[in-house]
Coordinates of C-alpha atoms and ligand atoms in Angstrom, one line a residue:
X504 CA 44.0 64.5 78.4
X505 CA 45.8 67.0 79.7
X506 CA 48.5 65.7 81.5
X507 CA 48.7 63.2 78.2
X508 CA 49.6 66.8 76.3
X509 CA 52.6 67.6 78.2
X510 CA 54.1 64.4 77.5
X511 CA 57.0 64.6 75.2
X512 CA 56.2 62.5 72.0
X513 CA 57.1 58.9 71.0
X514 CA 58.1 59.5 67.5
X515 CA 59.4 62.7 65.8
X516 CA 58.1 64.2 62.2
X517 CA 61.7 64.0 60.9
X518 CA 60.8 59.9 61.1
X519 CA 57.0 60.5 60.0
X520 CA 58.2 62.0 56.6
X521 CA 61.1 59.7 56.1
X522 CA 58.1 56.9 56.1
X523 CA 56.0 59.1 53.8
X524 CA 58.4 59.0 51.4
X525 CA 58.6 55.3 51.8
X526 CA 55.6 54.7 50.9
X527 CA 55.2 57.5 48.4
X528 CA 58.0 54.7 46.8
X529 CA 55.4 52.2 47.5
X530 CA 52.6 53.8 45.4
X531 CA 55.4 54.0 42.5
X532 CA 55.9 50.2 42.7
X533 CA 59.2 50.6 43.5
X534 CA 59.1 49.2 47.1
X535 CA 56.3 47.1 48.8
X536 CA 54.3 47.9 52.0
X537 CA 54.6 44.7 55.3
X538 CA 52.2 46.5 57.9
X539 CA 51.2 43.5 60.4
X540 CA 51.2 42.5 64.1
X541 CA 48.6 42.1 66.7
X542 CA 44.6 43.0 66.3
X543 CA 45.0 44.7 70.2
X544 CA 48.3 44.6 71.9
X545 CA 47.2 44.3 75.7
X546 CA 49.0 45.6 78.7
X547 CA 49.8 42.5 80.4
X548 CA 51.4 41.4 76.9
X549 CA 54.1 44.5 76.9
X550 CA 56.6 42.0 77.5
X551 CA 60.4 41.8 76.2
X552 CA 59.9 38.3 74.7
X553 CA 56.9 38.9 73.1
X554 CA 58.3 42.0 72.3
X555 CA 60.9 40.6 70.6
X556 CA 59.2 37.6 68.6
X557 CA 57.0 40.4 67.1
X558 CA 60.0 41.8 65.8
X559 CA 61.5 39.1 64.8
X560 CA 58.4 37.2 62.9
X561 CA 58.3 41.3 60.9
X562 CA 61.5 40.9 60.2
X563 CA 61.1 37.3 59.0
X564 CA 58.8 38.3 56.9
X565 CA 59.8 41.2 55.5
X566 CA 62.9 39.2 54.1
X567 CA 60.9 36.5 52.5
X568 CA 59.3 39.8 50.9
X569 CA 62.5 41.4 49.6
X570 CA 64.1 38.3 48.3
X571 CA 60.8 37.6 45.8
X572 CA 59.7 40.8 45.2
X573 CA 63.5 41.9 45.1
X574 CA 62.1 45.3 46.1
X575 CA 62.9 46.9 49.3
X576 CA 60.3 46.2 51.6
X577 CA 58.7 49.0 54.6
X578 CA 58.1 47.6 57.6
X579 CA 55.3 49.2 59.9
X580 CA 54.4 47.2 62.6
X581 CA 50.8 47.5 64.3
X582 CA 52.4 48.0 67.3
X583 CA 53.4 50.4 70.5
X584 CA 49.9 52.2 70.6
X585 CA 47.5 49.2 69.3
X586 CA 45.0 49.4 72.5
X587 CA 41.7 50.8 71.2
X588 CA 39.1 48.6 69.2
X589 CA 36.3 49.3 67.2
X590 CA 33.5 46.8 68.4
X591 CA 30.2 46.0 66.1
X592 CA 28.0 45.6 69.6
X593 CA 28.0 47.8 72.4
X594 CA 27.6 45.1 75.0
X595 CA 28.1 41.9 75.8
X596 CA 25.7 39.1 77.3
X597 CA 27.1 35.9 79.4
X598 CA 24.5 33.6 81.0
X599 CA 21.7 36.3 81.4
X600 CA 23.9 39.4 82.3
X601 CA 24.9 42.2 80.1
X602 CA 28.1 44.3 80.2
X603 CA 30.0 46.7 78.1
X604 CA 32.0 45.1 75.5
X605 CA 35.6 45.5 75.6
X606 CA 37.3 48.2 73.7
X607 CA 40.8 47.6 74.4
X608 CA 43.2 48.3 77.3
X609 CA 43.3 52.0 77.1
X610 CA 39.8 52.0 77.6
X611 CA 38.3 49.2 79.8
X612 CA 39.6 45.5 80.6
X613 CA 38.6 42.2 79.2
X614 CA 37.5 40.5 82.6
X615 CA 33.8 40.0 82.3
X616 CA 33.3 42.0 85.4
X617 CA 31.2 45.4 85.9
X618 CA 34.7 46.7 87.3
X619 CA 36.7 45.8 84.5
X620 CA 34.3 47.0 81.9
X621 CA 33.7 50.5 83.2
X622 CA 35.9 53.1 81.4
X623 CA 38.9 54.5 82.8
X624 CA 40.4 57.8 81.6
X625 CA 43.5 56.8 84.0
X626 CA 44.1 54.0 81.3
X627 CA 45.4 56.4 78.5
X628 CA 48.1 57.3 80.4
X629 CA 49.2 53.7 81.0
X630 CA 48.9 53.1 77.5
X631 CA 51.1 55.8 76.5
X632 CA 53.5 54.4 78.9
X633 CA 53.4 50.8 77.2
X634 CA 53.5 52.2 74.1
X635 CA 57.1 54.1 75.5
X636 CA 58.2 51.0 76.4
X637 CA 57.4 49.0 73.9
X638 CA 59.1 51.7 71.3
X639 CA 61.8 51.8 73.1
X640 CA 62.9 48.3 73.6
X641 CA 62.4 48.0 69.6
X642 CA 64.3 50.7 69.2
X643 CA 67.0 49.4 71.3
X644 CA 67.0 46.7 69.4
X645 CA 67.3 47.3 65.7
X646 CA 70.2 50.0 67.2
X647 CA 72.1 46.9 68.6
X648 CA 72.6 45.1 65.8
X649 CA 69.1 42.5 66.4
X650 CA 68.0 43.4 62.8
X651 CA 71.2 42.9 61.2
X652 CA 71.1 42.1 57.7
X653 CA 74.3 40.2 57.7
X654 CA 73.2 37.6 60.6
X655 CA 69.0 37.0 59.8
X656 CA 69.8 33.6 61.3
X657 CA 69.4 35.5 64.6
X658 CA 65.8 36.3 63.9
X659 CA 65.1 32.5 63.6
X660 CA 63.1 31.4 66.3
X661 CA 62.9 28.2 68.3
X662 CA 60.0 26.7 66.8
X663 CA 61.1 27.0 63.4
X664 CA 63.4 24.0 64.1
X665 CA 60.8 21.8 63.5
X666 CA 58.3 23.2 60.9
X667 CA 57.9 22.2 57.4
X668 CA 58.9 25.5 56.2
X669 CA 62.1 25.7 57.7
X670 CA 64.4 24.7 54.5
X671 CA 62.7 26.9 52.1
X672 CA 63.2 29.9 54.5
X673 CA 66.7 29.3 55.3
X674 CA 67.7 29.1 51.7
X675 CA 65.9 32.3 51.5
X676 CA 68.4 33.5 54.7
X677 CA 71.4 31.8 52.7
X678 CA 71.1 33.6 49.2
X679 CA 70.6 36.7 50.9
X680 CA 73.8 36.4 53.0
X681 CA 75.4 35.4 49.7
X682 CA 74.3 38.2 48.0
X683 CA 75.6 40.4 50.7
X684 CA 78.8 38.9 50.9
X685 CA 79.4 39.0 47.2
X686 CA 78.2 42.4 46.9
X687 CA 80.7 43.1 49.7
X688 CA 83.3 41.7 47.9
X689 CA 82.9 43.2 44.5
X690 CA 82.9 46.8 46.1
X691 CA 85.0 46.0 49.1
X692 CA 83.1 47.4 51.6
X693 CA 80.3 46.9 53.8
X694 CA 77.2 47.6 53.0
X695 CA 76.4 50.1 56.1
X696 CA 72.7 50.6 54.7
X697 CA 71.6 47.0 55.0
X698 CA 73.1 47.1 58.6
X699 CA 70.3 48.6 59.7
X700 CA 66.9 48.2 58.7
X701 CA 64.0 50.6 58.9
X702 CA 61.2 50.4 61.2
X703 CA 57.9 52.0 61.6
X704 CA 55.0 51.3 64.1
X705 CA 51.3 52.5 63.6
X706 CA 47.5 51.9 65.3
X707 CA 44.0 52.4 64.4
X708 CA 43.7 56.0 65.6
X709 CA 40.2 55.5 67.3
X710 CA 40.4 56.8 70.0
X711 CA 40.6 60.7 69.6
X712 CA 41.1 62.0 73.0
X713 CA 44.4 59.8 72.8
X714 CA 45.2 60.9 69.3
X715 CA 44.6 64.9 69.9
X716 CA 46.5 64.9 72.8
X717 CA 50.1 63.5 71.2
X718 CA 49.2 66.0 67.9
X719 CA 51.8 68.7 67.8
X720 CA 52.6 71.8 65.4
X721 CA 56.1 71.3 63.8
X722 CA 57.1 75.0 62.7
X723 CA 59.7 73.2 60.5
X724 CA 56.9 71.8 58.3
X725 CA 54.0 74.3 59.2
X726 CA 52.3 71.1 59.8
X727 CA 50.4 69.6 62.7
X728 CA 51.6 66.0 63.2
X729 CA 50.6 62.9 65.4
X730 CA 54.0 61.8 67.3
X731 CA 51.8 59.2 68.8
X732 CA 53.1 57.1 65.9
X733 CA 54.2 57.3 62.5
X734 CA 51.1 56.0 60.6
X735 CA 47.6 56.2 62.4
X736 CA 44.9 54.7 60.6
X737 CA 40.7 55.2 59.9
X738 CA 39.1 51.8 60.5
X739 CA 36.2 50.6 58.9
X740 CA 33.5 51.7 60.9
X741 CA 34.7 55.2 61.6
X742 CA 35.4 56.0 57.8
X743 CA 32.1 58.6 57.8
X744 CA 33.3 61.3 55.9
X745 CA 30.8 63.8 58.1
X746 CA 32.8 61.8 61.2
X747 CA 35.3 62.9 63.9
X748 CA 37.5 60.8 62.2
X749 CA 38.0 61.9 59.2
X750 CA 38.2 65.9 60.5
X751 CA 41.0 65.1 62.6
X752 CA 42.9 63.0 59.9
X753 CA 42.7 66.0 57.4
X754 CA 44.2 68.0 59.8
X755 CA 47.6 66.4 60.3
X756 CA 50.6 65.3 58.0
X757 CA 50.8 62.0 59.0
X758 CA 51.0 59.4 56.0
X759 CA 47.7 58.0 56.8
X760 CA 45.6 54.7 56.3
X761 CA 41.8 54.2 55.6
X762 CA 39.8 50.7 56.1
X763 CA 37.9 50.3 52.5
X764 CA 34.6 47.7 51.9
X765 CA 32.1 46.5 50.2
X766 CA 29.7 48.8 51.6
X767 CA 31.8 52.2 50.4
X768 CA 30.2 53.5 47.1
X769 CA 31.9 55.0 44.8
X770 CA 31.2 59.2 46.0
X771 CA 32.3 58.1 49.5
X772 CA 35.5 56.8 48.5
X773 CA 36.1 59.8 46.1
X774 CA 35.1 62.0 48.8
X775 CA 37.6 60.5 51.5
X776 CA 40.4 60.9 48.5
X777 CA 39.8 64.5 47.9
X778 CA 39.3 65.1 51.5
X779 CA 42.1 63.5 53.4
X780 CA 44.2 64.1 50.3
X781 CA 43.8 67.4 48.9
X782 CA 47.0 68.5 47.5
X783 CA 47.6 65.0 45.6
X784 CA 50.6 64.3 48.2
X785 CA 52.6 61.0 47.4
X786 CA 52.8 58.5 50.5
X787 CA 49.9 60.5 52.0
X788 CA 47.1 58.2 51.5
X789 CA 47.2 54.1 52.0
X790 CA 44.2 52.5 51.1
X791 CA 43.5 49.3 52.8
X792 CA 41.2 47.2 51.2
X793 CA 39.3 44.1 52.8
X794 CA 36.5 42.5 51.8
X795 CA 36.6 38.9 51.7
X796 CA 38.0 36.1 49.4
X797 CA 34.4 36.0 48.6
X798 CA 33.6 39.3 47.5
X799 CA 36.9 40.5 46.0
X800 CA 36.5 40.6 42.5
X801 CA 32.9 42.3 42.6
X802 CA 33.8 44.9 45.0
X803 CA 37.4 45.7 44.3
X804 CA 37.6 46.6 40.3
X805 CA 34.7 49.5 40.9
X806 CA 36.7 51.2 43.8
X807 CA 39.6 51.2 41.6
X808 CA 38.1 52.8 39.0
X809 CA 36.2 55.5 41.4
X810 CA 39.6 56.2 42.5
X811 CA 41.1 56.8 39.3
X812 CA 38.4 58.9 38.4
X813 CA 39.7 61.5 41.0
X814 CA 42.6 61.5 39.1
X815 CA 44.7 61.5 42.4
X816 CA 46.6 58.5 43.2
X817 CA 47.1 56.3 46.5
X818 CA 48.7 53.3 48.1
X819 CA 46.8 50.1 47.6
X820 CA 47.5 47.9 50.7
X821 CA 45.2 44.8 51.0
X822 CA 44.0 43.4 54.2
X823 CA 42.9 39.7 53.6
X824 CA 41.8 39.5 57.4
X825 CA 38.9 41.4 58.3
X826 CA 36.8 40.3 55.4
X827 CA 37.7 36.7 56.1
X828 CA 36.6 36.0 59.9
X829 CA 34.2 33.6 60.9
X830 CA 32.6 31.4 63.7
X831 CA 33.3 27.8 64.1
X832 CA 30.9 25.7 64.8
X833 CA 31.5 26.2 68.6
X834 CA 31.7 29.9 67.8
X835 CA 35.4 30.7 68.3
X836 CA 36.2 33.2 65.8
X837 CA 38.9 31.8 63.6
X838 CA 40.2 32.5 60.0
X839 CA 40.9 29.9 57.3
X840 CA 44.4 30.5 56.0
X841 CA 43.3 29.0 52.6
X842 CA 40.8 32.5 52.2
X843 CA 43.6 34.4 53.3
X844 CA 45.7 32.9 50.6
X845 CA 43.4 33.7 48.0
X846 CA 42.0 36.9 48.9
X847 CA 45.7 38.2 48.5
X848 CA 46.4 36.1 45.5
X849 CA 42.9 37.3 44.2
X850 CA 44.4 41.3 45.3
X851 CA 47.5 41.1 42.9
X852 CA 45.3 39.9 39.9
X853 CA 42.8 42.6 40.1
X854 CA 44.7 45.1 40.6
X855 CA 47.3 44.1 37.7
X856 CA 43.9 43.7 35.4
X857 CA 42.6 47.2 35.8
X858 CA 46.0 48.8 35.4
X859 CA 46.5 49.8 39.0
X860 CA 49.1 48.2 41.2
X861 CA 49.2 46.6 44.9
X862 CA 51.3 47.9 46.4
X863 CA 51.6 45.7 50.2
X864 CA 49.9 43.6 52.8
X865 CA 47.4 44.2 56.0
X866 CA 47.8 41.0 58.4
X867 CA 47.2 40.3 62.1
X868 CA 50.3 38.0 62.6
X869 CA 52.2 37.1 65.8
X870 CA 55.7 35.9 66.9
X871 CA 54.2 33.6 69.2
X872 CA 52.9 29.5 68.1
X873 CA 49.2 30.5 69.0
X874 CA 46.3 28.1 67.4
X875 CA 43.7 30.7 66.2
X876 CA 43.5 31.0 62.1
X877 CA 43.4 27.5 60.6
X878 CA 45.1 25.8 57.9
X879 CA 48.9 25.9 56.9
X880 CA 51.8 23.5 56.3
X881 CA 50.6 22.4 59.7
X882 CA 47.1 21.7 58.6
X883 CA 45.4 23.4 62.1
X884 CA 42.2 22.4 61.9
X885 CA 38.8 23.7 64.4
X886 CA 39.6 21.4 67.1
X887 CA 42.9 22.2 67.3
X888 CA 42.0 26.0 68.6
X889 CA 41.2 25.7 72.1
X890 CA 45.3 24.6 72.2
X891 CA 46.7 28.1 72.3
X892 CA 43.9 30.7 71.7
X893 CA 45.2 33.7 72.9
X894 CA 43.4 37.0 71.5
X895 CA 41.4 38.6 73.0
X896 CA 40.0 40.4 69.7
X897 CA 40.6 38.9 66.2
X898 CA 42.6 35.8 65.4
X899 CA 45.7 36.3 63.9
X900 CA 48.2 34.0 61.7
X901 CA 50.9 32.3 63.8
X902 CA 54.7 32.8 62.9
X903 CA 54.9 29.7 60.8
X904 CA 51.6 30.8 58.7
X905 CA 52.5 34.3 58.3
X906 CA 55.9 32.9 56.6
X907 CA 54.0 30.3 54.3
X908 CA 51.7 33.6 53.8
X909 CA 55.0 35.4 52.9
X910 CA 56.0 32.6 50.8
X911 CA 53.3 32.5 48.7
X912 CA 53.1 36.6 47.1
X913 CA 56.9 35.8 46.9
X914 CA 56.2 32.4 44.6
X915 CA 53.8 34.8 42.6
X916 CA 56.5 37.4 42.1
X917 CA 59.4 35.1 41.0
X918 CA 56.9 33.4 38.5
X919 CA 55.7 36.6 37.2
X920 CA 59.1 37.6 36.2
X921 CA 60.1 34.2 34.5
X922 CA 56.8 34.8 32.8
Ligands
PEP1012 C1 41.4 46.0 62.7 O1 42.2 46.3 61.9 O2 41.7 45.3 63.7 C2 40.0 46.3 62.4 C3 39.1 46.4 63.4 O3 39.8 46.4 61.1 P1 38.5 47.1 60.3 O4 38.4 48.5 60.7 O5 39.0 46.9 58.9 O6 37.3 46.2 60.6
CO1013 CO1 41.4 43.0 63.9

């Protein structure tokens, strides 16, 4: 830990408050929240390609976003630092012999081997390395030009060529260079700010040892900040508000995210408002809900009232992944893109009902054509899984069923306006 002190930082707090007051935007309903990318990154993975597609399928996205919501849209990838997972069991049993489960790649690896299971301390520092990479390269990017708003046809990918959805998003690619250009030419000059676009990255800050060590005091702001990233979050099962967790989160300035459920009565999530938020700070607090296309509209409507009962306010984010995973008959974890679909579509509705607002989306996507949630304009079905399942944790939407995912919250926005 140590020696992970004395490394310089990978993001600054001048970037950490530019993205609270981003979301603090969020929370007004002025702009909309895309946080997304893998369940685990993995070492071996930290790769420019895949690098690179991540962007891209963000990107992607986050313009399908912009052009229906017509709202700018913050992009906060779960990227550069994604290496520690929460695990329900603590070990793991193949054919009569029990291990450790795995807990990411800055902890132990996911070879079913006493070896690769046993913790390594040496690990953190890799991670921290990959996560420098990783940062960097993206960096590199979006400051050449890759995230140009004038030429999104560069963040097409191969695959596109062929998929159903590829006329409805180049339309969607078209009107916004149209829009640019007549913009342009109306003012007659270029507009620098879409040049560039913003980019933020963010991880489940489990791991503490890891999280302490990049915290730093900013006399500037009289603040201790996490410059491991720009917005850790509290998953599910470390949410305790008696936990490690939650101590170290109060203590730093970070905009920060907590995992909600089912299972969270109402004191508990009042007590992690007042707690984590004390001082009633916009863009401080994200709340990311996830409970399941089935249990939505039971669970959802009472934690918004327990939250407006505090009479603070926060950033409602929903996660339609977590809530939503479940064993094939085979038992490979998979997702059914229909639940996703209407645990989101089920998320706007509530909200909107009980006079709150939602205000962005959770999702475990990927650049990359892998077969693990089911469904889309593809129709993948359970057999179709063993193809290309590549996660090593949860299974995430592919490129072309994040976009359709994309597609549909901006169908529901263009309709509620003609409305
Ligand atoms: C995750 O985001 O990968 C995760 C483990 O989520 P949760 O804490 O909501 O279960
Ligand atoms: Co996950």
């Amino acid at each position: 830990m140590a020696a992970l002190a004395k490394l310089p930082p990978l993001v600054v707090s001048w970037e950490v408050d530019a993205l609270r007051e981003r979301l603090a935007a969020a929370q007004r309903g002025e702009q909309f929240l895309l946080q997304g990318g893998d369940c685990a990154e993995s070492f071996a993975e930290c790769e420019s390609d895949r690098i690179a597609k991540q962007l891209k399928v963000i990107l992607q996205l986050s313009l399908v976003l912009l052009h229906g919501l017509k709202r700018p849209v913050v992009r906060v990838a779960r990227m550069a630092g994604q290496y520690a997972k929460p695990r329900s069991a603590d070990t793991e049993t193949r054919e009569g012999v029990t291990l450790p489960c795995y807990r990411g790649d800055t902890v132990n690896r996911p070879e079913f081997t006493v070896e690769a299971r046993t913790p390594d301390p040496n690990l953190l520092l890799r991670g921290y390395s990959r996560s420098a990479l990783t940062l960097n390269f993206v960096r590199a990017l979006i400051d050449g030009g890759f995230a140009d708003l004038h030429h999104p046809e560069y963040w097409d990918m191969r695959f596109l060529h062929d998929s159903p959805l590829r006329g409805a998003y180049m339309e969607i690619v078209d009107s916004i260079r149209e829009s640019l250009q007549f913009f342009e030419a109306m003012s007659g000059r270029p507009v620098n700010e879409a040049r560039l676009v913003d980019f933020y990255v963010s991880h489940e800050g489990l791991h503490l040892h890891n999280e302490q060590a990049q915290t730093r005091y900013i006399p500037r702001s009289q603040a201790w900040y996490n410059l491991s990233t720009h917005m850790p979050w509290i998953g599910l099962r470390t949410a305790q508000l008696d936990g490690a967790h939650v101590e170290y989160f109060r203590g730093i300035a970070n905009p920060i995210g907590v995992k909600v459920g089912a299972a969270m009565d109402d004191d508990w999530i009042q007590r992690l408002v007042e707690t984590l938020n004390p001082d009633d700070r916009a863009g401080r607090l994200t709340l990311i809900h996830r409970f399941g296309a089935k249990d939505i509209e039971k669970s959802l409507p009472r934690l918004i009232k327990a939250v407006k009962a505090t009479g603070r306010s926060v950033l409602w984010v929903c996660d339609p992944m977590h809530g939503n995973t479940e064993s094939t008959a085979t038992g490979v974890k998979t997702r059914r893109l229909e639940n996703i679909q209407q645990e989101l579509a089920l998320a706007f509705e509530v909200h909107d009902a009980h006079g709150s607002q939602l205000g962005g989306v959770h999702l475990e996507l990927t650049g990359e054509d892998v077969t693990e949630c089911t469904g889309g304009a593809r129709g993948l079905s359970d057999t179709d899984l063993a193809r290309a399942y590549r996660s090593q944790v949860d299974p995430r939407l592919n490129y072309e069923q994040a976009l359709e995912l994309g597609m549909m919250i901006a169908d529901r926005s263009k309709k509620a306006r003609a409305l």
